[in-house]
Amino acid sequence: MQEKKIPVIIDTDPGVDDAIAIMIAASSGKLDIKGITPVDGNVKYYHTFPNALRLVEFLKLDCPVAKGAETQLEKPCPTTASCHGKTGLGSVELPEPTTPYHEKRAWDFIYDTARDCGGELEIIAIGPLTNIAKLVLEHPDAKDYVKRIICMGGSTEEGNMTPYAEFNFWVDPAAAKVVFESGIPIVLAGLNVTLKTGISFRFIDQLCERAGASPYAKALKEFVSSYSDTHDNKEGEHASVVHDATAVMYAVDPEGCTTERCHIEIKVDEEQYGRSYPTYDDPSSYNTTVITDLDMRRYEQLYLNMMDYFNSFGE
Ligand code: RIB
Ligand code: CA
């Protein structure tokens, strides 16, 4: 009997690794994507919002896009992430979108969808947490309807914006603090796992060769070649760090991930601004399941499935 698909909303700041993560989510066969909610982050909202529409149309996703926050919860952050290129999708140029945005703003769309899903909705959050914080602040009973948040962000080790802070949490630490204090169960895909589990360029070349001339293989190759966030992975290979896909890996194949429980506190003081600080001494306080490792062959299988899925669309 076919397993029931998991209802999810993907909250995102597309973003090259966001785009690849959405491709994997769409092709996994495990997720029922109820919507995409873009947020200001990697690039400004006037790029992330239409990028979300472009991706939904390019990937033939049958789901709405509900506009999220155009600025951060308390302190606007003008910094963007240069590794995604000027428009946020690297060198990939997708047609101007024609689909209208959903009538509701992201936080209201997520709340209404969570209620419609009877408490089964999961949020895959792969950008700054501004939209999710606004969900919690504007709908105090959201925790009764959101099953869990699988979040790419933070780190239990080093940061990538400061020695302590990772980009998504550094852009909007006030929002991250609201979310981690909300009582909604959180699974964290932080830099401590994403930096060591990048996809090797060797594997990507194999993948794209096998995919042939499909526009999706071309897009994947261009996404990766124009995205400059690279790091040797735990197998010693030069790799593209597709941070956000790690959160999707947990959503579709949790058995392929290794985890530990802890309490995460989001720091907002000047020195540790945006730090996700883990403590382990009081199990009754644990609010987060941290992904500490993943099985690279099972992770690579998601990319293989993704290419096969999109190649079935033809050229
Ligand atoms: O630090 C990596 C995170 O910041 C990823 O979500 C990437 O897309 C950027 O948003
Ligand atoms: Ca992102």
Coordinates of C-alpha atoms and ligand atoms in Angstrom, one line a residue:
M1 CA 0.0 0.0 0.0
Q2 CA 1.3 3.4 -1.0
E3 CA 2.5 5.5 2.0
K4 CA 0.5 8.6 2.7
K5 CA 2.4 11.7 1.6
I6 CA 3.6 14.1 4.3
P7 CA 1.9 17.6 4.0
V8 CA 4.6 20.3 4.0
I9 CA 5.0 24.0 3.4
I10 CA 8.5 25.1 2.3
D11 CA 9.5 28.5 3.7
T12 CA 12.5 29.7 1.7
D13 CA 14.7 32.5 0.4
P14 CA 15.5 31.2 -3.1
G15 CA 18.5 31.0 -3.3
V16 CA 20.4 28.3 -5.3
D17 CA 20.5 25.7 -2.6
D18 CA 16.9 26.5 -1.8
A19 CA 16.1 25.8 -5.5
I20 CA 17.9 22.4 -5.4
A21 CA 16.2 21.5 -2.1
I22 CA 12.8 22.3 -3.6
M23 CA 13.6 20.1 -6.7
I24 CA 14.5 17.2 -4.3
A25 CA 11.3 17.8 -2.3
A26 CA 9.1 17.9 -5.4
S27 CA 10.6 14.7 -6.8
S28 CA 10.9 12.6 -3.6
G29 CA 7.4 11.1 -3.9
K30 CA 7.1 11.4 -0.1
L31 CA 5.9 15.0 0.3
D32 CA 2.6 16.8 -0.5
I33 CA 3.8 20.4 -1.0
K34 CA 0.9 22.5 0.1
G35 CA 2.7 25.8 -0.6
I36 CA 5.9 27.8 -0.9
T37 CA 6.4 30.9 1.3
P38 CA 9.3 33.1 0.3
V39 CA 11.1 35.4 2.7
D40 CA 13.7 38.1 2.4
G41 CA 17.1 36.5 2.9
N42 CA 19.8 35.3 0.4
V43 CA 18.6 38.2 -1.8
K44 CA 16.0 40.8 -1.2
Y45 CA 12.3 40.0 -1.2
Y46 CA 11.8 41.5 -4.7
H47 CA 14.0 38.6 -6.0
T48 CA 13.0 35.8 -3.6
F49 CA 9.2 36.4 -4.1
P50 CA 9.3 36.1 -8.0
N51 CA 12.0 33.4 -7.7
A52 CA 9.5 31.3 -5.8
L53 CA 6.9 31.7 -8.5
R54 CA 9.5 31.0 -11.2
L55 CA 10.5 27.7 -9.5
V56 CA 6.9 26.6 -9.0
E57 CA 6.3 27.1 -12.8
F58 CA 9.6 25.6 -13.9
L59 CA 9.2 22.5 -11.7
K60 CA 5.5 22.2 -12.6
L61 CA 4.5 22.3 -8.9
D62 CA 0.8 22.5 -8.4
C63 CA 0.9 24.7 -5.3
P64 CA 0.4 28.4 -4.3
V65 CA 3.1 30.9 -3.4
A66 CA 2.2 33.2 -0.5
K67 CA 4.3 36.3 0.0
G68 CA 6.3 36.4 3.3
A69 CA 8.1 39.1 5.1
E70 CA 9.9 41.9 3.2
T71 CA 12.1 42.7 6.2
Q72 CA 13.3 41.2 9.5
L73 CA 11.2 41.0 12.7
E74 CA 13.0 43.7 14.7
K75 CA 16.3 44.8 13.1
P76 CA 16.4 45.1 9.2
C77 CA 19.4 43.3 7.7
P78 CA 20.6 44.8 4.4
T79 CA 23.2 42.0 3.9
T80 CA 22.5 39.5 1.2
A81 CA 24.4 36.3 0.3
S82 CA 26.7 36.9 -2.7
C83 CA 27.1 33.2 -3.4
H84 CA 23.7 33.0 -5.0
G85 CA 24.4 35.7 -7.6
K86 CA 22.6 39.0 -8.2
T87 CA 19.1 37.6 -8.6
G88 CA 19.4 34.6 -6.3
L89 CA 19.4 31.8 -8.8
G90 CA 23.0 32.0 -9.9
S91 CA 23.4 32.0 -13.7
V92 CA 20.0 30.2 -14.2
E93 CA 17.5 32.4 -16.0
L94 CA 13.9 31.3 -15.7
P95 CA 11.0 32.9 -17.5
E96 CA 9.1 35.8 -15.9
P97 CA 6.4 34.2 -13.8
T98 CA 2.7 34.6 -14.8
T99 CA 1.0 33.0 -11.8
P100 CA -0.5 35.4 -9.2
Y101 CA 0.6 35.2 -5.6
H102 CA -1.9 33.6 -3.1
E103 CA -4.2 36.2 -1.6
K104 CA -3.0 35.6 2.0
R105 CA 0.4 36.5 3.5
A106 CA 2.7 33.6 4.4
W107 CA 2.0 33.5 8.1
D108 CA -1.8 33.4 7.6
F109 CA -1.5 30.9 4.7
I110 CA 0.6 28.6 6.9
Y111 CA -1.8 28.9 9.8
D112 CA -4.9 28.1 7.8
T113 CA -3.1 25.2 6.0
A114 CA -2.0 23.8 9.3
R115 CA -5.5 23.8 10.6
D116 CA -6.8 22.3 7.4
C117 CA -4.2 19.5 7.8
G118 CA -5.5 18.7 11.2
G119 CA -2.1 19.0 13.0
E120 CA -0.1 16.9 10.4
L121 CA 1.5 19.8 8.6
E122 CA 5.3 20.0 8.7
I123 CA 7.2 23.2 7.8
I124 CA 10.6 22.9 6.0
A125 CA 12.2 26.2 6.8
I126 CA 15.3 26.9 4.7
G127 CA 15.7 30.7 5.0
P128 CA 15.6 33.2 7.8
L129 CA 12.8 32.4 10.2
T130 CA 10.9 35.8 9.9
N131 CA 7.7 34.2 8.4
I132 CA 7.6 31.5 11.0
A133 CA 8.1 33.9 13.9
K134 CA 5.2 36.0 12.5
L135 CA 3.1 32.8 12.3
V136 CA 3.8 32.2 16.0
L137 CA 3.2 35.8 17.1
E138 CA 0.0 36.3 15.1
H139 CA -1.4 32.9 15.8
P140 CA -0.5 31.8 19.4
D141 CA -2.2 28.4 18.9
A142 CA -0.1 27.6 15.8
K143 CA 1.8 25.2 18.0
D144 CA -1.3 23.1 18.3
Y145 CA -1.5 22.6 14.5
V146 CA 2.1 22.6 13.2
K147 CA 3.5 19.1 13.7
R148 CA 7.2 20.1 13.5
I149 CA 9.6 22.5 11.8
I150 CA 12.6 21.0 10.0
C151 CA 14.9 23.9 9.8
M152 CA 18.2 24.5 7.9
G153 CA 20.0 27.1 10.0
G154 CA 22.3 27.6 13.0
S155 CA 25.1 25.4 14.0
T156 CA 26.2 23.6 17.2
E157 CA 29.7 24.4 16.1
E158 CA 31.1 27.3 14.0
G159 CA 29.2 29.9 12.1
N160 CA 29.5 31.1 8.6
M161 CA 28.7 34.8 9.1
T162 CA 30.6 35.2 12.4
P163 CA 32.6 32.7 14.5
Y164 CA 29.3 31.8 16.2
A165 CA 26.4 32.6 13.8
E166 CA 25.0 31.0 10.7
F167 CA 23.5 33.2 7.9
N168 CA 19.7 32.3 8.4
F169 CA 19.8 32.9 12.1
W170 CA 22.2 35.9 11.8
V171 CA 19.9 37.7 9.4
D172 CA 17.0 37.5 11.9
P173 CA 17.9 36.3 15.4
A174 CA 14.9 37.8 17.0
A175 CA 12.7 35.6 14.7
A176 CA 14.8 32.5 15.4
K177 CA 14.5 33.2 19.2
V178 CA 10.6 33.4 18.9
V179 CA 10.5 30.1 16.9
F180 CA 12.9 28.2 19.3
E181 CA 10.8 29.4 22.3
S182 CA 7.5 28.6 20.6
G183 CA 7.1 25.0 21.8
I184 CA 6.8 23.7 18.2
P185 CA 9.1 20.6 17.9
I186 CA 12.2 21.5 15.8
V187 CA 14.7 19.4 13.8
L188 CA 17.8 21.4 13.0
A189 CA 20.0 20.9 10.0
G190 CA 22.9 23.2 11.0
L191 CA 26.3 23.9 9.6
N192 CA 27.7 21.2 11.8
V193 CA 26.2 18.7 9.4
T194 CA 25.8 20.6 6.1
L195 CA 29.4 21.6 5.8
K196 CA 30.6 18.0 5.9
T197 CA 27.9 16.5 3.6
G198 CA 28.2 18.6 0.5
I199 CA 27.5 16.9 -2.8
S200 CA 30.8 16.2 -4.6
F201 CA 31.4 17.7 -8.0
R202 CA 32.4 14.2 -9.2
F203 CA 28.9 13.0 -8.4
I204 CA 27.2 16.0 -9.9
D205 CA 29.0 15.5 -13.2
Q206 CA 27.9 11.8 -13.2
L207 CA 24.4 12.9 -12.4
C208 CA 24.2 15.5 -15.2
E209 CA 25.8 13.2 -17.8
R210 CA 23.2 10.5 -17.0
A211 CA 20.4 13.2 -17.3
G212 CA 21.3 14.1 -20.9
A213 CA 20.0 17.4 -22.4
S214 CA 17.0 17.9 -20.2
P215 CA 16.5 21.6 -19.1
Y216 CA 16.5 20.3 -15.5
A217 CA 19.9 18.8 -15.8
K218 CA 21.1 22.0 -17.4
A219 CA 19.6 24.0 -14.6
L220 CA 21.1 21.8 -11.9
K221 CA 24.6 22.0 -13.6
E222 CA 24.2 25.8 -13.8
F223 CA 22.9 26.1 -10.3
V224 CA 25.9 24.2 -8.9
S225 CA 28.5 25.8 -11.1
S226 CA 27.4 29.4 -10.3
Y227 CA 26.9 28.8 -6.5
S228 CA 30.2 29.4 -4.8
D229 CA 29.5 27.8 -1.4
T230 CA 31.9 24.9 -1.5
H231 CA 33.7 22.7 1.1
D232 CA 35.4 19.3 1.2
N233 CA 32.9 16.8 2.4
K234 CA 33.5 14.1 5.1
E235 CA 34.6 11.7 2.3
G236 CA 37.4 14.1 1.4
E237 CA 35.8 15.2 -1.9
H238 CA 35.5 18.8 -3.2
A239 CA 31.8 19.4 -2.9
S240 CA 29.0 21.9 -3.3
V241 CA 27.4 22.6 0.1
V242 CA 23.7 22.4 -0.7
H243 CA 22.8 23.3 2.9
D244 CA 19.0 23.4 2.4
A245 CA 18.8 19.9 0.8
T246 CA 19.9 18.5 4.2
A247 CA 16.6 19.6 5.7
V248 CA 14.7 17.9 2.9
M249 CA 16.8 14.8 3.4
Y250 CA 15.5 14.5 7.0
A251 CA 11.9 15.1 5.9
V252 CA 12.0 12.3 3.3
D253 CA 14.5 9.9 4.8
P254 CA 14.9 10.4 8.5
E255 CA 16.4 6.9 8.9
G256 CA 19.3 8.1 6.8
C257 CA 20.1 10.7 9.4
T258 CA 21.9 10.6 12.7
T259 CA 20.6 12.9 15.4
E260 CA 20.9 14.0 19.1
R261 CA 18.6 15.9 21.4
C262 CA 19.5 19.2 23.2
H263 CA 18.3 22.6 24.2
I264 CA 19.1 25.4 21.7
E265 CA 19.1 29.0 22.9
I266 CA 19.3 31.7 20.2
K267 CA 21.6 34.5 21.4
V268 CA 20.8 38.1 20.5
D269 CA 23.6 39.8 22.4
E270 CA 26.1 41.7 20.3
E271 CA 29.0 39.3 20.6
Q272 CA 27.1 36.1 19.9
Y273 CA 24.4 37.7 17.8
G274 CA 22.4 34.9 16.0
R275 CA 24.3 32.0 17.7
S276 CA 22.3 28.8 18.2
Y277 CA 23.8 27.8 21.6
P278 CA 23.4 24.1 22.5
T279 CA 23.2 22.7 26.1
Y280 CA 22.8 19.1 27.1
D281 CA 22.7 19.1 30.9
D282 CA 18.9 19.2 31.4
P283 CA 17.0 16.7 29.2
S284 CA 13.7 18.1 30.4
S285 CA 14.5 21.4 28.6
Y286 CA 15.4 19.8 25.3
N287 CA 13.6 21.7 22.4
T288 CA 15.6 20.5 19.4
T289 CA 16.6 17.4 17.5
V290 CA 19.9 18.2 15.9
I291 CA 21.0 16.3 12.8
T292 CA 24.7 15.3 13.4
D293 CA 25.3 13.2 10.3
L294 CA 23.7 11.6 7.3
D295 CA 24.3 8.6 5.0
M296 CA 25.8 10.0 1.8
R297 CA 24.6 7.1 -0.4
R298 CA 21.0 7.6 0.7
Y299 CA 21.5 11.4 0.3
E300 CA 22.9 10.9 -3.3
Q301 CA 19.9 8.7 -4.1
L302 CA 17.6 11.7 -3.6
Y303 CA 19.5 13.5 -6.4
L304 CA 19.4 10.5 -8.7
N305 CA 15.6 10.2 -8.1
M306 CA 15.3 13.9 -8.7
M307 CA 17.0 13.8 -12.1
D308 CA 15.0 10.7 -13.2
Y309 CA 11.8 12.4 -12.1
F310 CA 12.4 15.7 -13.9
N311 CA 13.8 13.9 -17.0
S312 CA 10.5 12.2 -17.4
F313 CA 9.1 15.6 -18.2
G314 CA 11.1 15.5 -21.5
E315 CA 12.9 18.4 -23.1
Ligands
RIB1 O1 23.9 29.3 5.8 C1 23.2 28.6 4.8 C2 21.8 29.1 4.6 O2 21.8 30.5 4.3 C3 21.1 28.4 3.5 O3 19.7 28.4 3.7 C4 21.3 29.3 2.3 O4 20.3 29.3 1.3 C5 21.3 30.7 3.0 O5 19.9 31.0 3.1
CA2 CA 18.1 29.2 2.1

